Amino acid sequence: MTTQQPTHNRWSSNFSFVLAATAAAVGLGNIWKFPYIMGENGGGAFVLIYLLFIFMIGVPVLMAEVMIGRRGRSSPGFAARKLATESGVHPAWQVTGWMGMFAGFMILTFYTVIAGWALSYMVKAARGTFVGINEETVGVVFGSMVGSASELLFFSTIIIVGTVLVVGKGFKHGLERAVRLLMPLLLVLLVIIAIYAANIGDFGAAASFIFSPNFSELTTQGVLIALGHAFFTLSLASGVMIIYGSYLPKGTSIVRTSIWIAVADTVVAIVAGLAIFPIVFGYGLEPGEGPGLIFQTLPLAFAAMPFTTITATVFFVMLVLAAFTSAIAMIEASVAFIQEQFGMTRWGAAITSGAVLWLIGLATVFSFSGAAWTQIDWNFFGKPLPTIFDAIDHIASNVLLPLGGLMAAVFTGWVMKTQFTREELAASGSVYTIWQICVRYLAPIAIILIFLQLLGVF
Ligand code: TRP
């Protein structure tokens, strides 16, 4: 067993780290999920509370994870083990790192399938499928894609092969370079769509939906969704920020870079809302349609707009880019782990991760197509989980992510010696104190509230 630092990779600049971490954070969560949960929860008030959670809880936990990575200088599990030893606490605390890695990997098993939807829609858009589509046919297009195991398998396999190729190629020439090329492209496409949407749709209605809070629309449930999403969208508790932190040079400010990552992720989410809702309102469609917002509501609007094929294609290219750069990040943690643990080459580790991912991903693919072995009909604390996909999604996103966030906060706030966290954060006294209050009290209390809600307490 070789548990020493594997590769000693380092980001070529601070900007490169911020860009890669932003690429990991910006994904389906920003463009697919955020707009629809905002739509379901009434808009402005939800957005406001979400912003509060991002900056009061998300950012401090992000700093905690980057800190664990940089000080531990290895993949998440080993990093946490080293720090536990360093602070003289029980080695069981290493679970902080292992669980994140596990949660990230489980999320990735279905994330690649949804990324496959985006890829499939990109191809459909380019072929002109959305020209003249109507309410009935839009449902048929979506239903037949989701129900077709071979189609889902085909597109998710392409996504997985793509991530293996990028990550296998190495840190500098694969991961860093891919992010540097794809992220700017993603941002340019997003801005183009937002400008076009503002011109052609109802920008005023969208802006007032997103920015004027109406607290009577906000429920307890909505508050908790906002908190859960703050973790999901920043890619916290998934091993990603720990592994990316482990490549961060010593002198870099964790405080400053973390704030930048969160700001960039938030701006993308808001701009995605400003790109989608003007179109939705401008064409008289409903904002609260749920997960189908992007795959069913939006194509209807594209059909009603001029330049249907081009607009729809550009939109789905952007969605694929967002999902792909997140998938690369997710696989990186397990690749680094396999290299460390088994002394494999980067290619070997990437292919192994990809193969395991593909195999577990079959459960999600067949859950959608309705194969009998995936229909488990579980009941998880009163929450019905009809398929294996529902179980993986719910348990990873709503249980493991908050739990991992709780552990990272407690680990850095209470378990690691103050002297060490102070050294890593290298912040002024008051900034350090604010951070400490957040990871010691605010984050744990908020997360425990999520769990109480999950258990049906309220
Ligand atoms: N942040 C990603 C998004 O918004 C989703 C995500 C959660 C993720 N955990 C992750 C991405 C780990 C990469 C790695 O879509």
Coordinates of C-alpha atoms and ligand atoms in Angstrom, one line a residue:
M1 CA 0.0 0.0 0.0
T2 CA 1.4 3.4 -0.9
T3 CA -0.3 6.2 0.8
Q4 CA 2.2 8.9 0.2
Q5 CA 1.3 11.9 -1.9
P6 CA 1.0 10.6 -5.4
T7 CA 1.7 13.2 -7.9
H8 CA 2.4 16.5 -6.2
N9 CA 0.3 18.2 -8.8
R10 CA 0.0 22.0 -8.4
W11 CA -2.3 24.5 -10.1
S12 CA -0.2 26.6 -12.5
S13 CA -1.8 29.7 -11.0
N14 CA -4.4 30.9 -8.5
F15 CA -6.6 31.8 -11.4
S16 CA -6.3 28.3 -12.7
F17 CA -7.5 26.9 -9.3
V18 CA -10.5 29.4 -9.2
L19 CA -11.4 28.5 -12.7
A20 CA -11.3 24.8 -12.2
A21 CA -13.2 25.0 -8.9
T22 CA -15.8 27.2 -10.5
A23 CA -16.0 24.7 -13.4
A24 CA -16.7 22.0 -10.8
A25 CA -19.3 24.1 -9.1
V26 CA -21.1 25.3 -12.2
G27 CA -23.1 22.5 -13.5
L28 CA -26.6 21.0 -14.0
G29 CA -27.2 22.4 -10.5
N30 CA -26.9 26.0 -11.8
I31 CA -28.7 25.8 -15.1
W32 CA -31.1 22.9 -14.7
K33 CA -31.9 22.7 -11.0
F34 CA -31.6 26.3 -9.6
P35 CA -34.1 27.8 -12.1
Y36 CA -36.7 25.1 -11.5
I37 CA -36.5 25.1 -7.7
M38 CA -36.6 28.8 -7.8
G39 CA -39.7 28.5 -10.0
E40 CA -41.3 26.0 -7.6
N41 CA -40.6 28.1 -4.6
G42 CA -41.9 31.5 -5.7
G43 CA -38.8 33.3 -6.9
G44 CA -37.3 36.3 -5.1
A45 CA -37.6 35.3 -1.4
F46 CA -36.1 31.9 -2.2
V47 CA -33.3 33.6 -4.1
L48 CA -32.6 35.9 -1.1
I49 CA -32.4 33.1 1.4
Y50 CA -30.3 31.0 -0.9
L51 CA -27.8 33.8 -1.2
L52 CA -27.7 34.0 2.6
F53 CA -26.9 30.3 2.9
I54 CA -24.3 30.4 0.2
F55 CA -22.3 33.1 1.9
M56 CA -22.9 32.3 5.6
I57 CA -22.7 28.5 5.3
G58 CA -21.5 27.4 1.9
V59 CA -18.4 29.7 1.8
P60 CA -17.1 28.8 5.3
V61 CA -17.6 25.0 4.5
L62 CA -15.9 25.5 1.2
M63 CA -12.9 27.1 3.0
A64 CA -12.9 24.2 5.4
E65 CA -12.7 21.6 2.6
V66 CA -10.0 23.5 0.7
M67 CA -8.1 23.7 3.9
I68 CA -8.3 20.0 4.6
G69 CA -7.0 19.3 1.1
R70 CA -4.2 21.7 1.2
R71 CA -2.9 20.7 4.6
G72 CA -3.4 17.0 3.9
R73 CA -2.0 17.0 0.4
S74 CA -3.6 13.8 -0.7
S75 CA -7.0 12.4 -1.8
P76 CA -9.8 13.2 0.6
G77 CA -9.8 10.1 2.9
F78 CA -6.0 10.1 3.3
A79 CA -5.9 13.9 3.8
A80 CA -8.4 13.7 6.6
R81 CA -6.5 10.8 8.2
K82 CA -3.3 12.8 8.2
L83 CA -5.0 15.8 9.8
A84 CA -6.7 13.7 12.4
T85 CA -3.3 12.2 13.4
E86 CA -1.7 15.6 13.3
S87 CA -4.2 17.0 15.7
G88 CA -3.9 13.9 17.9
V89 CA -7.6 12.8 17.6
H90 CA -9.0 9.3 16.9
P91 CA -8.2 8.2 13.3
A92 CA -11.9 7.4 12.9
W93 CA -12.3 11.1 12.0
Q94 CA -10.9 10.3 8.6
V95 CA -14.4 9.3 7.6
T96 CA -14.9 13.0 6.9
G97 CA -12.9 12.5 3.8
W98 CA -14.0 9.1 2.8
M99 CA -17.6 9.9 2.9
G100 CA -17.2 12.9 0.7
M101 CA -15.5 10.8 -1.9
F102 CA -18.2 8.2 -1.7
A103 CA -21.0 10.8 -2.0
G104 CA -19.3 12.5 -4.9
F105 CA -18.9 9.2 -6.7
M106 CA -22.5 8.2 -6.2
I107 CA -23.7 11.5 -7.4
L108 CA -21.5 11.1 -10.5
T109 CA -23.2 7.7 -11.3
F110 CA -26.4 9.5 -12.1
Y111 CA -25.0 12.9 -13.0
T112 CA -23.5 11.4 -16.1
V113 CA -26.9 10.0 -17.1
I114 CA -28.5 13.5 -16.8
A115 CA -25.5 15.0 -18.6
G116 CA -26.4 12.3 -21.3
W117 CA -29.9 13.8 -21.5
A118 CA -28.3 17.2 -22.2
L119 CA -26.1 15.7 -24.9
S120 CA -29.0 13.9 -26.4
Y121 CA -31.0 17.2 -26.5
M122 CA -28.1 18.9 -28.0
V123 CA -28.1 16.5 -30.9
K124 CA -31.9 16.7 -31.2
A125 CA -31.7 20.5 -31.2
A126 CA -29.1 20.5 -34.0
R127 CA -31.2 18.1 -36.1
G128 CA -34.2 20.5 -35.9
T129 CA -36.3 18.3 -33.6
F130 CA -37.7 21.3 -31.8
V131 CA -38.9 23.2 -34.9
G132 CA -42.7 23.3 -34.7
I133 CA -42.9 21.2 -31.5
N134 CA -46.0 21.5 -29.4
E135 CA -47.1 20.6 -25.9
E136 CA -47.9 17.0 -26.8
T137 CA -44.9 16.2 -28.9
V138 CA -42.5 17.8 -26.4
G139 CA -43.7 15.3 -23.8
V140 CA -43.3 12.5 -26.3
V141 CA -39.7 13.5 -27.2
F142 CA -38.8 13.6 -23.5
G143 CA -40.6 10.5 -22.5
S144 CA -39.1 8.4 -25.3
M145 CA -35.6 9.5 -24.5
V146 CA -35.9 8.8 -20.8
G147 CA -37.6 5.5 -21.5
S148 CA -35.0 4.3 -23.9
A149 CA -32.2 2.4 -22.1
S150 CA -30.1 2.2 -25.3
E151 CA -30.3 6.0 -25.9
L152 CA -29.4 6.9 -22.3
L153 CA -26.6 4.3 -22.3
F154 CA -25.2 5.6 -25.5
F155 CA -25.1 9.3 -24.4
S156 CA -24.0 8.7 -20.9
T157 CA -21.2 6.4 -22.1
I158 CA -19.9 9.2 -24.3
I159 CA -19.8 11.5 -21.3
I160 CA -18.0 8.9 -19.2
V161 CA -15.5 8.2 -22.0
G162 CA -14.9 12.0 -22.4
T163 CA -14.2 12.4 -18.7
V164 CA -11.8 9.4 -18.7
L165 CA -9.9 10.8 -21.7
V166 CA -9.5 14.3 -20.1
V167 CA -8.6 13.1 -16.6
G168 CA -6.4 10.2 -17.9
K169 CA -4.4 12.6 -20.0
G170 CA -3.0 14.1 -16.9
F171 CA -3.4 17.0 -14.6
K172 CA -1.8 19.8 -16.6
H173 CA -2.5 18.6 -20.1
G174 CA -5.9 17.0 -19.4
L175 CA -7.8 18.6 -16.5
E176 CA -6.3 22.1 -16.4
R177 CA -6.3 22.5 -20.1
A178 CA -9.9 21.3 -20.6
V179 CA -11.2 23.6 -18.0
R180 CA -9.3 26.5 -19.4
L181 CA -10.8 26.0 -22.8
L182 CA -14.3 25.0 -21.9
M183 CA -15.2 27.4 -19.1
P184 CA -14.7 30.6 -21.1
L185 CA -16.7 29.0 -23.9
L186 CA -19.5 28.2 -21.5
L187 CA -19.6 31.7 -20.1
V188 CA -19.7 33.3 -23.5
L189 CA -22.6 31.1 -24.6
L190 CA -24.5 31.8 -21.4
V191 CA -24.1 35.5 -21.9
I192 CA -25.2 35.3 -25.5
I193 CA -28.3 33.4 -24.6
A194 CA -29.1 35.8 -21.8
I195 CA -28.8 38.9 -24.0
Y196 CA -30.9 37.2 -26.7
A197 CA -33.5 36.2 -24.1
A198 CA -33.6 39.7 -22.7
N199 CA -34.3 41.1 -26.2
I200 CA -36.9 38.6 -27.3
G201 CA -38.6 37.6 -24.1
D202 CA -40.1 39.4 -21.1
F203 CA -37.1 40.6 -19.2
G204 CA -39.1 42.8 -16.8
A205 CA -41.2 39.9 -15.6
A206 CA -38.2 37.7 -15.2
A207 CA -36.2 40.3 -13.3
S208 CA -39.1 41.0 -10.9
F209 CA -39.7 37.3 -10.4
I210 CA -36.0 36.7 -9.4
F211 CA -35.3 39.9 -7.5
S212 CA -38.5 41.0 -5.8
P213 CA -38.9 38.9 -2.7
N214 CA -42.4 37.9 -1.6
F215 CA -41.9 36.1 1.6
S216 CA -45.5 34.7 1.7
E217 CA -44.4 32.4 -1.1
L218 CA -41.6 30.9 0.9
T219 CA -42.2 27.7 3.0
T220 CA -40.1 25.9 5.5
Q221 CA -39.6 23.2 2.9
G222 CA -38.3 25.9 0.5
V223 CA -35.8 27.2 3.1
L224 CA -34.4 23.7 3.4
I225 CA -34.3 23.1 -0.3
A226 CA -32.3 26.4 -0.5
L227 CA -29.8 25.1 2.1
G228 CA -29.4 21.7 0.4
H229 CA -28.9 23.4 -2.9
A230 CA -26.2 25.7 -1.5
F231 CA -24.2 22.5 -0.8
F232 CA -24.9 20.9 -4.1
T233 CA -24.2 23.8 -6.2
L234 CA -20.8 24.6 -4.6
S235 CA -19.9 20.9 -5.0
L236 CA -19.3 20.6 -1.2
A237 CA -19.0 17.3 0.6
S238 CA -18.2 15.5 -2.6
G239 CA -14.5 15.2 -2.2
V240 CA -14.0 17.7 -5.0
M241 CA -13.0 20.7 -3.1
I242 CA -10.7 18.7 -0.9
I243 CA -8.8 17.2 -3.9
Y244 CA -8.7 20.6 -5.7
G245 CA -7.4 22.1 -2.4
S246 CA -4.6 19.5 -2.3
Y247 CA -3.2 21.0 -5.5
L248 CA -3.2 24.5 -4.1
P249 CA 0.1 26.2 -3.4
K250 CA 0.9 27.1 0.1
G251 CA 0.8 30.9 -0.1
T252 CA -2.6 31.2 -1.8
S253 CA -5.4 32.9 0.2
I254 CA -8.1 30.3 0.9
V255 CA -10.4 33.0 2.0
R256 CA -10.1 35.1 -1.1
T257 CA -10.2 32.2 -3.6
S258 CA -13.2 30.6 -1.9
I259 CA -15.2 33.8 -2.0
W260 CA -14.4 34.2 -5.7
I261 CA -15.6 30.6 -6.5
A262 CA -18.9 31.2 -4.6
V263 CA -19.4 34.6 -6.3
A264 CA -18.8 33.1 -9.8
D265 CA -21.1 30.1 -9.1
T266 CA -23.8 32.4 -7.9
V267 CA -23.5 34.8 -10.8
V268 CA -23.8 31.9 -13.2
A269 CA -26.9 30.6 -11.5
I270 CA -28.6 34.1 -11.5
V271 CA -27.6 34.7 -15.2
A272 CA -29.0 31.3 -16.0
G273 CA -32.3 32.4 -14.4
L274 CA -32.1 35.6 -16.4
A275 CA -31.6 33.6 -19.6
I276 CA -34.4 31.1 -19.0
F277 CA -37.3 33.1 -17.3
P278 CA -37.6 35.9 -19.9
I279 CA -38.3 33.2 -22.4
V280 CA -40.6 31.3 -20.2
F281 CA -42.7 34.5 -19.3
G282 CA -42.4 36.0 -22.7
Y283 CA -44.1 32.9 -24.2
G284 CA -46.7 32.6 -21.6
L285 CA -45.3 29.4 -20.0
E286 CA -45.3 28.4 -16.3
P287 CA -42.2 28.9 -14.2
G288 CA -43.1 26.2 -11.7
E289 CA -42.9 23.2 -13.9
G290 CA -40.3 21.4 -11.9
P291 CA -37.5 19.2 -13.3
G292 CA -39.0 19.4 -16.8
L293 CA -38.5 23.2 -17.0
I294 CA -35.4 22.9 -19.2
F295 CA -36.3 19.7 -21.1
Q296 CA -40.0 20.3 -21.7
T297 CA -41.0 23.9 -21.1
L298 CA -38.0 25.6 -22.7
P299 CA -38.1 23.6 -26.0
L300 CA -41.7 24.9 -26.4
A301 CA -40.4 28.4 -26.1
F302 CA -37.6 27.7 -28.5
A303 CA -40.1 26.5 -31.0
A304 CA -42.1 29.7 -30.7
M305 CA -39.0 31.8 -31.1
P306 CA -37.2 32.7 -34.3
F307 CA -34.0 30.8 -35.0
T308 CA -35.3 27.7 -33.1
T309 CA -32.5 25.4 -34.1
I310 CA -29.6 27.7 -33.4
T311 CA -30.9 28.9 -30.1
A312 CA -31.8 25.5 -28.8
T313 CA -28.5 24.0 -30.0
V314 CA -26.4 26.8 -28.3
F315 CA -28.4 26.3 -25.1
F316 CA -27.9 22.6 -24.9
V317 CA -24.2 22.9 -25.9
M318 CA -23.8 25.2 -22.9
L319 CA -25.6 22.7 -20.7
V320 CA -23.4 19.9 -21.8
L321 CA -20.3 22.0 -21.1
A322 CA -21.5 22.8 -17.6
A323 CA -22.2 19.2 -16.8
F324 CA -19.0 17.9 -18.4
T325 CA -16.6 20.2 -16.5
S326 CA -18.4 19.1 -13.2
A327 CA -18.1 15.4 -14.1
I328 CA -14.3 15.8 -14.7
A329 CA -14.0 17.3 -11.2
M330 CA -16.0 14.5 -9.6
I331 CA -13.9 11.7 -11.2
E332 CA -10.6 13.4 -10.2
A333 CA -11.0 12.6 -6.5
S334 CA -11.4 8.9 -7.1
V335 CA -8.6 8.8 -9.7
A336 CA -6.2 10.4 -7.3
F337 CA -7.3 7.9 -4.6
I338 CA -6.7 4.9 -6.9
Q339 CA -3.3 6.2 -7.8
E340 CA -2.3 6.6 -4.2
Q341 CA -3.8 3.4 -2.9
F342 CA -2.7 1.0 -5.6
G343 CA 0.1 2.9 -7.2
M344 CA -1.6 2.8 -10.6
T345 CA -0.8 5.1 -13.5
R346 CA -3.1 8.0 -14.2
W347 CA -4.6 6.3 -17.2
G348 CA -5.1 3.0 -15.3
A349 CA -6.8 4.9 -12.5
A350 CA -9.0 6.9 -14.9
I351 CA -10.1 3.9 -16.8
T352 CA -10.9 1.9 -13.6
S353 CA -12.9 4.8 -12.2
G354 CA -14.8 5.2 -15.5
A355 CA -15.6 1.5 -15.7
V356 CA -16.9 1.3 -12.1
L357 CA -18.9 4.4 -12.7
W358 CA -20.4 3.0 -15.9
L359 CA -21.4 -0.2 -14.2
I360 CA -23.1 1.5 -11.3
G361 CA -24.6 4.0 -13.7
L362 CA -26.5 1.1 -15.3
A363 CA -28.8 1.2 -12.3
T364 CA -29.8 4.8 -13.1
V365 CA -30.3 4.1 -16.8
F366 CA -32.5 1.1 -16.1
S367 CA -34.4 2.9 -13.4
F368 CA -35.6 5.4 -16.0
S369 CA -36.4 2.8 -18.6
G370 CA -38.4 0.9 -16.0
A371 CA -36.5 -2.4 -15.8
A372 CA -37.9 -4.6 -13.1
W373 CA -34.7 -5.0 -11.1
T374 CA -34.5 -1.3 -10.5
Q375 CA -38.0 -0.9 -9.1
I376 CA -37.2 -1.2 -5.4
D377 CA -40.1 0.7 -3.9
W378 CA -38.3 1.7 -0.8
N379 CA -39.6 3.8 2.0
F380 CA -36.9 6.0 3.5
F381 CA -38.1 7.7 6.6
G382 CA -41.5 8.2 5.0
K383 CA -40.0 9.3 1.7
P384 CA -41.0 6.9 -1.1
L385 CA -38.1 5.9 -3.3
P386 CA -39.6 3.9 -6.2
T387 CA -36.3 3.2 -8.1
I388 CA -32.6 2.7 -7.5
F389 CA -32.0 6.0 -9.1
D390 CA -34.4 7.7 -6.6
A391 CA -32.5 6.0 -3.8
I392 CA -29.1 7.0 -5.0
D393 CA -30.1 10.6 -5.7
H394 CA -32.0 11.1 -2.5
I395 CA -29.5 9.5 -0.2
A396 CA -26.5 11.1 -1.8
S397 CA -27.9 14.6 -2.3
N398 CA -30.1 14.9 0.7
V399 CA -28.3 12.8 3.3
L400 CA -24.6 12.4 2.4
L401 CA -24.0 15.9 1.2
P402 CA -25.4 17.7 4.3
L403 CA -23.7 15.0 6.5
G404 CA -20.4 15.5 4.8
G405 CA -20.7 19.3 5.2
L406 CA -21.5 18.8 8.8
M407 CA -18.4 16.7 9.3
A408 CA -16.1 19.1 7.4
A409 CA -17.4 21.9 9.5
V410 CA -17.1 20.1 12.8
F411 CA -13.7 18.7 11.8
T412 CA -12.1 22.0 11.1
G413 CA -14.1 24.0 13.7
W414 CA -13.7 21.7 16.7
V415 CA -11.4 18.7 15.9
M416 CA -8.4 20.3 14.2
K417 CA -6.2 22.4 16.5
T418 CA -7.0 26.1 16.2
Q419 CA -3.3 26.7 15.6
F420 CA -3.4 24.7 12.4
T421 CA -6.6 26.1 11.0
R422 CA -5.4 29.6 11.8
E423 CA -2.2 28.9 9.9
E424 CA -4.0 27.6 6.8
L425 CA -6.6 30.3 6.7
A426 CA -3.9 33.0 7.3
A427 CA -6.7 35.5 7.7
S428 CA -6.9 38.6 10.0
G429 CA -8.3 38.0 13.5
S430 CA -11.8 39.1 12.7
V431 CA -12.1 37.2 9.5
Y432 CA -10.9 34.1 11.3
T433 CA -13.4 34.6 14.1
I434 CA -16.3 35.0 11.7
W435 CA -15.2 31.8 9.9
Q436 CA -14.9 29.9 13.1
I437 CA -18.4 31.0 14.3
C438 CA -19.8 29.8 11.0
V439 CA -18.2 26.3 11.0
R440 CA -18.6 25.8 14.8
Y441 CA -22.2 26.9 15.2
L442 CA -24.1 28.2 12.1
A443 CA -23.3 25.4 9.7
P444 CA -23.9 22.6 12.2
I445 CA -27.2 24.0 13.4
A446 CA -28.5 24.6 9.9
I447 CA -27.6 21.1 8.8
I448 CA -29.1 19.5 11.8
L449 CA -32.3 21.4 10.9
I450 CA -32.2 19.8 7.4
F451 CA -32.0 16.4 9.0
L452 CA -34.9 17.0 11.4
Q453 CA -36.9 18.0 8.4
L454 CA -35.9 14.9 6.6
L455 CA -37.0 12.8 9.5
G456 CA -40.3 14.5 9.3
V457 CA -40.0 16.6 12.5
F458 CA -41.3 19.6 10.5
Ligands
TRP1 N1 -22.1 21.5 -8.3 C1 -22.6 20.7 -9.3 C2 -23.7 21.4 -10.0 O1 -24.1 22.4 -9.6 C3 -23.1 19.4 -8.8 C4 -22.2 18.6 -7.9 C5 -22.4 18.2 -6.6 C6 -20.9 18.3 -8.2 N2 -21.3 17.6 -6.1 C7 -20.4 17.6 -7.0 C8 -20.1 18.5 -9.3 C9 -19.1 17.1 -7.0 C10 -18.8 18.0 -9.3 C11 -18.3 17.4 -8.1 O2 -24.2 20.8 -11.0

